[in-house]
């Protein structure tokens, strides 16, 4: 979407994000909404210097952000598969690219990241696909991350 067509206010950006249709089956058969399903669009995830994720109010350069969470429940000896999809509406393309660069650097800075009280991810791999490289036809830029998902107390790690 070009900057002149992007939502111009926070309320318009939140309405835009809420209208995005993302069904669990977009990720494959059997996926369901995870609880909680949506984040607060007035906050976003921030990785602290201690490599622990937290929710902070949006900076002035971001109009809205929304994360939706999905799960493929455990079945037939296979562990659950977790997917999160985050869409952020930035004030401009430059701000979006700056935040994506920060995300790419965070996977190098924090080889293990604490997601919450019981979950963490390590060996995180981040890959950016800028729209200009024509690998991505649905957004200005796209960032894909995967790694090893660990839950405290479980013996086996999960590749995510």
PDB file of C-alpha atoms in Angstrom:
ATOM      1  CA  UNK A   1       0.000   0.000   0.000  1.00  0.00           C
ATOM      2  CA  UNK A   2       1.362   3.415  -0.893  1.00  0.00           C
ATOM      3  CA  UNK A   3       1.781   5.979   1.879  1.00  0.00           C
ATOM      4  CA  UNK A   4      -0.984   8.176   0.446  1.00  0.00           C
ATOM      5  CA  UNK A   5      -3.478   5.269   0.753  1.00  0.00           C
ATOM      6  CA  UNK A   6      -2.410   4.215   4.261  1.00  0.00           C
ATOM      7  CA  UNK A   7      -4.671   4.976   7.238  1.00  0.00           C
ATOM      8  CA  UNK A   8      -3.936   8.530   8.385  1.00  0.00           C
ATOM      9  CA  UNK A   9      -4.921   8.259  12.055  1.00  0.00           C
ATOM     10  CA  UNK A  10      -4.598   5.715  14.844  1.00  0.00           C
ATOM     11  CA  UNK A  11      -8.333   5.015  14.840  1.00  0.00           C
ATOM     12  CA  UNK A  12      -8.338   4.477  11.059  1.00  0.00           C
ATOM     13  CA  UNK A  13      -5.280   2.210  11.370  1.00  0.00           C
ATOM     14  CA  UNK A  14      -6.972   0.109  14.091  1.00  0.00           C
ATOM     15  CA  UNK A  15     -10.121  -0.180  11.937  1.00  0.00           C
ATOM     16  CA  UNK A  16      -7.951  -1.226   8.972  1.00  0.00           C
ATOM     17  CA  UNK A  17      -6.222  -3.945  11.033  1.00  0.00           C
ATOM     18  CA  UNK A  18      -9.497  -5.273  12.441  1.00  0.00           C
ATOM     19  CA  UNK A  19     -10.866  -5.630   8.892  1.00  0.00           C
ATOM     20  CA  UNK A  20      -7.993  -7.894   7.805  1.00  0.00           C
ATOM     21  CA  UNK A  21      -9.465 -11.342   7.340  1.00  0.00           C
ATOM     22  CA  UNK A  22      -7.110 -13.976   8.731  1.00  0.00           C
ATOM     23  CA  UNK A  23      -8.713 -17.363   9.251  1.00  0.00           C
ATOM     24  CA  UNK A  24      -6.993 -20.158  11.166  1.00  0.00           C
ATOM     25  CA  UNK A  25      -7.188 -22.474   8.141  1.00  0.00           C
ATOM     26  CA  UNK A  26      -4.942 -20.062   6.205  1.00  0.00           C
ATOM     27  CA  UNK A  27      -2.100 -21.799   8.076  1.00  0.00           C
ATOM     28  CA  UNK A  28      -3.375 -25.321   7.375  1.00  0.00           C
ATOM     29  CA  UNK A  29      -6.075 -27.764   8.314  1.00  0.00           C
ATOM     30  CA  UNK A  30      -6.787 -28.011  12.037  1.00  0.00           C
ATOM     31  CA  UNK A  31      -5.437 -24.625  13.139  1.00  0.00           C
ATOM     32  CA  UNK A  32      -7.547 -22.712  15.665  1.00  0.00           C
ATOM     33  CA  UNK A  33      -7.498 -19.345  17.331  1.00  0.00           C
ATOM     34  CA  UNK A  34      -5.245 -19.328  20.376  1.00  0.00           C
ATOM     35  CA  UNK A  35      -6.297 -17.715  23.646  1.00  0.00           C
ATOM     36  CA  UNK A  36      -5.616 -14.842  23.859  1.00  0.00           C
ATOM     37  CA  UNK A  37      -6.315 -14.350  20.164  1.00  0.00           C
ATOM     38  CA  UNK A  38      -5.516 -10.664  19.657  1.00  0.00           C
ATOM     39  CA  UNK A  39      -3.120  -8.196  21.199  1.00  0.00           C
ATOM     40  CA  UNK A  40      -4.045  -4.656  22.175  1.00  0.00           C
ATOM     41  CA  UNK A  41      -3.574  -2.522  19.001  1.00  0.00           C
ATOM     42  CA  UNK A  42      -2.366   0.406  21.153  1.00  0.00           C
ATOM     43  CA  UNK A  43       0.665  -1.628  22.303  1.00  0.00           C
ATOM     44  CA  UNK A  44       3.448  -3.543  20.663  1.00  0.00           C
ATOM     45  CA  UNK A  45       6.057  -6.100  21.619  1.00  0.00           C
ATOM     46  CA  UNK A  46       9.459  -4.750  22.675  1.00  0.00           C
ATOM     47  CA  UNK A  47      12.534  -6.896  23.341  1.00  0.00           C
ATOM     48  CA  UNK A  48      14.352  -5.505  26.364  1.00  0.00           C
ATOM     49  CA  UNK A  49      18.109  -5.377  26.865  1.00  0.00           C
ATOM     50  CA  UNK A  50      17.597  -8.442  29.105  1.00  0.00           C
ATOM     51  CA  UNK A  51      16.191 -10.389  26.092  1.00  0.00           C
ATOM     52  CA  UNK A  52      12.724 -10.559  27.684  1.00  0.00           C
ATOM     53  CA  UNK A  53       9.690  -9.510  25.617  1.00  0.00           C
ATOM     54  CA  UNK A  54       7.186  -7.045  27.054  1.00  0.00           C
ATOM     55  CA  UNK A  55       4.246  -4.967  25.783  1.00  0.00           C
ATOM     56  CA  UNK A  56       4.781  -1.191  25.583  1.00  0.00           C
ATOM     57  CA  UNK A  57       2.638   1.674  24.297  1.00  0.00           C
ATOM     58  CA  UNK A  58       3.132   2.379  20.595  1.00  0.00           C
ATOM     59  CA  UNK A  59       5.771   4.969  19.716  1.00  0.00           C
ATOM     60  CA  UNK A  60       4.628   8.080  17.846  1.00  0.00           C
ATOM     61  CA  UNK A  61       5.871   6.685  14.518  1.00  0.00           C
ATOM     62  CA  UNK A  62       3.470   3.713  14.670  1.00  0.00           C
ATOM     63  CA  UNK A  63      -0.264   4.155  14.094  1.00  0.00           C
ATOM     64  CA  UNK A  64      -1.417   0.672  15.168  1.00  0.00           C
ATOM     65  CA  UNK A  65      -0.203  -2.885  15.561  1.00  0.00           C
ATOM     66  CA  UNK A  66      -2.103  -6.130  15.934  1.00  0.00           C
ATOM     67  CA  UNK A  67      -0.889  -9.643  16.630  1.00  0.00           C
ATOM     68  CA  UNK A  68      -3.213 -12.601  16.147  1.00  0.00           C
ATOM     69  CA  UNK A  69      -2.274 -15.998  17.562  1.00  0.00           C
ATOM     70  CA  UNK A  70      -3.153 -19.460  16.252  1.00  0.00           C
ATOM     71  CA  UNK A  71      -2.451 -23.038  17.310  1.00  0.00           C
ATOM     72  CA  UNK A  72      -2.531 -26.456  15.712  1.00  0.00           C
ATOM     73  CA  UNK A  73      -3.374 -28.559  18.784  1.00  0.00           C
ATOM     74  CA  UNK A  74      -1.241 -31.492  19.859  1.00  0.00           C
ATOM     75  CA  UNK A  75      -2.334 -34.727  18.166  1.00  0.00           C
ATOM     76  CA  UNK A  76      -1.102 -38.251  17.439  1.00  0.00           C
ATOM     77  CA  UNK A  77       2.298 -37.833  19.065  1.00  0.00           C
ATOM     78  CA  UNK A  78       2.912 -34.432  17.485  1.00  0.00           C
ATOM     79  CA  UNK A  79       3.348 -31.402  19.726  1.00  0.00           C
ATOM     80  CA  UNK A  80       1.246 -28.303  19.232  1.00  0.00           C
ATOM     81  CA  UNK A  81       2.296 -25.830  16.534  1.00  0.00           C
ATOM     82  CA  UNK A  82       2.028 -22.117  17.367  1.00  0.00           C
ATOM     83  CA  UNK A  83       1.770 -19.318  14.800  1.00  0.00           C
ATOM     84  CA  UNK A  84       1.584 -15.583  15.388  1.00  0.00           C
ATOM     85  CA  UNK A  85       0.863 -13.025  12.705  1.00  0.00           C
ATOM     86  CA  UNK A  86       1.671  -9.372  13.389  1.00  0.00           C
ATOM     87  CA  UNK A  87       0.672  -6.452  11.184  1.00  0.00           C
ATOM     88  CA  UNK A  88       1.934  -2.965  12.000  1.00  0.00           C
ATOM     89  CA  UNK A  89       0.806   0.293  10.404  1.00  0.00           C
ATOM     90  CA  UNK A  90       3.687   2.765  10.460  1.00  0.00           C
ATOM     91  CA  UNK A  91       3.490   6.493   9.870  1.00  0.00           C
ATOM     92  CA  UNK A  92       5.691   6.077   6.783  1.00  0.00           C
ATOM     93  CA  UNK A  93       7.760   3.517   4.871  1.00  0.00           C
ATOM     94  CA  UNK A  94      11.045   4.711   6.355  1.00  0.00           C
ATOM     95  CA  UNK A  95       9.789   4.104   9.900  1.00  0.00           C
ATOM     96  CA  UNK A  96       8.609   0.629   8.942  1.00  0.00           C
ATOM     97  CA  UNK A  97      11.948  -0.277   7.415  1.00  0.00           C
ATOM     98  CA  UNK A  98      13.797   1.057  10.466  1.00  0.00           C
ATOM     99  CA  UNK A  99      11.677  -1.110  12.778  1.00  0.00           C
ATOM    100  CA  UNK A 100      12.191  -4.156  10.560  1.00  0.00           C
ATOM    101  CA  UNK A 101      15.965  -3.624  10.665  1.00  0.00           C
ATOM    102  CA  UNK A 102      15.759  -3.496  14.459  1.00  0.00           C
ATOM    103  CA  UNK A 103      13.872  -6.816  14.465  1.00  0.00           C
ATOM    104  CA  UNK A 104      16.538  -8.426  12.304  1.00  0.00           C
ATOM    105  CA  UNK A 105      19.277  -7.212  14.656  1.00  0.00           C
ATOM    106  CA  UNK A 106      17.428  -8.497  17.739  1.00  0.00           C
ATOM    107  CA  UNK A 107      17.728 -12.111  16.602  1.00  0.00           C
ATOM    108  CA  UNK A 108      21.500 -11.633  16.546  1.00  0.00           C
ATOM    109  CA  UNK A 109      21.647  -9.729  19.842  1.00  0.00           C
ATOM    110  CA  UNK A 110      19.489 -12.185  21.794  1.00  0.00           C
ATOM    111  CA  UNK A 111      20.126 -15.778  20.736  1.00  0.00           C
ATOM    112  CA  UNK A 112      17.600 -16.860  23.383  1.00  0.00           C
ATOM    113  CA  UNK A 113      14.523 -14.754  24.068  1.00  0.00           C
ATOM    114  CA  UNK A 114      12.023 -15.089  26.909  1.00  0.00           C
ATOM    115  CA  UNK A 115       8.461 -14.762  25.538  1.00  0.00           C
ATOM    116  CA  UNK A 116       6.643 -14.936  28.878  1.00  0.00           C
ATOM    117  CA  UNK A 117       6.915 -16.648  32.272  1.00  0.00           C
ATOM    118  CA  UNK A 118       7.132 -20.175  30.805  1.00  0.00           C
ATOM    119  CA  UNK A 119       8.023 -19.872  27.102  1.00  0.00           C
ATOM    120  CA  UNK A 120      11.203 -18.938  25.282  1.00  0.00           C
ATOM    121  CA  UNK A 121      12.722 -19.198  21.839  1.00  0.00           C
ATOM    122  CA  UNK A 122      16.335 -19.793  20.869  1.00  0.00           C
ATOM    123  CA  UNK A 123      18.284 -20.075  17.619  1.00  0.00           C
ATOM    124  CA  UNK A 124      15.947 -17.480  16.140  1.00  0.00           C
ATOM    125  CA  UNK A 125      16.357 -16.938  12.419  1.00  0.00           C
ATOM    126  CA  UNK A 126      14.923 -13.773  10.885  1.00  0.00           C
ATOM    127  CA  UNK A 127      14.491 -13.078   7.180  1.00  0.00           C
ATOM    128  CA  UNK A 128      13.219  -9.867   5.596  1.00  0.00           C
ATOM    129  CA  UNK A 129      11.541  -9.680   2.215  1.00  0.00           C
ATOM    130  CA  UNK A 130      11.283  -6.052   1.115  1.00  0.00           C
ATOM    131  CA  UNK A 131       8.536  -5.366  -1.414  1.00  0.00           C
ATOM    132  CA  UNK A 132      11.126  -3.940  -3.793  1.00  0.00           C
ATOM    133  CA  UNK A 133      12.687  -7.403  -4.157  1.00  0.00           C
ATOM    134  CA  UNK A 134       9.357  -8.727  -5.495  1.00  0.00           C
ATOM    135  CA  UNK A 135       9.265 -11.724  -3.126  1.00  0.00           C
ATOM    136  CA  UNK A 136       6.293 -10.269  -1.342  1.00  0.00           C
ATOM    137  CA  UNK A 137       3.118  -9.076  -3.021  1.00  0.00           C
ATOM    138  CA  UNK A 138       0.888  -8.393  -0.005  1.00  0.00           C
ATOM    139  CA  UNK A 139       2.734  -5.783   2.065  1.00  0.00           C
ATOM    140  CA  UNK A 140       5.440  -3.160   1.735  1.00  0.00           C
ATOM    141  CA  UNK A 141       7.790  -5.431   3.667  1.00  0.00           C
ATOM    142  CA  UNK A 142       7.580  -8.885   5.189  1.00  0.00           C
ATOM    143  CA  UNK A 143       9.565 -10.405   8.063  1.00  0.00           C
ATOM    144  CA  UNK A 144       9.574 -14.145   8.763  1.00  0.00           C
ATOM    145  CA  UNK A 145      11.092 -15.599  11.928  1.00  0.00           C
ATOM    146  CA  UNK A 146      11.582 -19.176  13.052  1.00  0.00           C
ATOM    147  CA  UNK A 147      13.493 -20.872  15.821  1.00  0.00           C
ATOM    148  CA  UNK A 148      13.392 -23.466  18.581  1.00  0.00           C
ATOM    149  CA  UNK A 149      10.400 -23.003  20.896  1.00  0.00           C
ATOM    150  CA  UNK A 150      10.864 -24.179  24.487  1.00  0.00           C
ATOM    151  CA  UNK A 151       8.403 -24.479  27.347  1.00  0.00           C
ATOM    152  CA  UNK A 152       9.869 -24.633  30.836  1.00  0.00           C
ATOM    153  CA  UNK A 153       9.490 -28.125  32.301  1.00  0.00           C
ATOM    154  CA  UNK A 154       9.128 -29.914  28.950  1.00  0.00           C
ATOM    155  CA  UNK A 155      11.919 -32.249  27.871  1.00  0.00           C
ATOM    156  CA  UNK A 156      11.695 -31.688  24.122  1.00  0.00           C
ATOM    157  CA  UNK A 157      12.092 -28.462  22.189  1.00  0.00           C
ATOM    158  CA  UNK A 158       9.860 -27.609  19.244  1.00  0.00           C
ATOM    159  CA  UNK A 159      11.141 -26.195  15.975  1.00  0.00           C
ATOM    160  CA  UNK A 160       8.947 -23.217  15.056  1.00  0.00           C
TER     161      UNK A 160
END
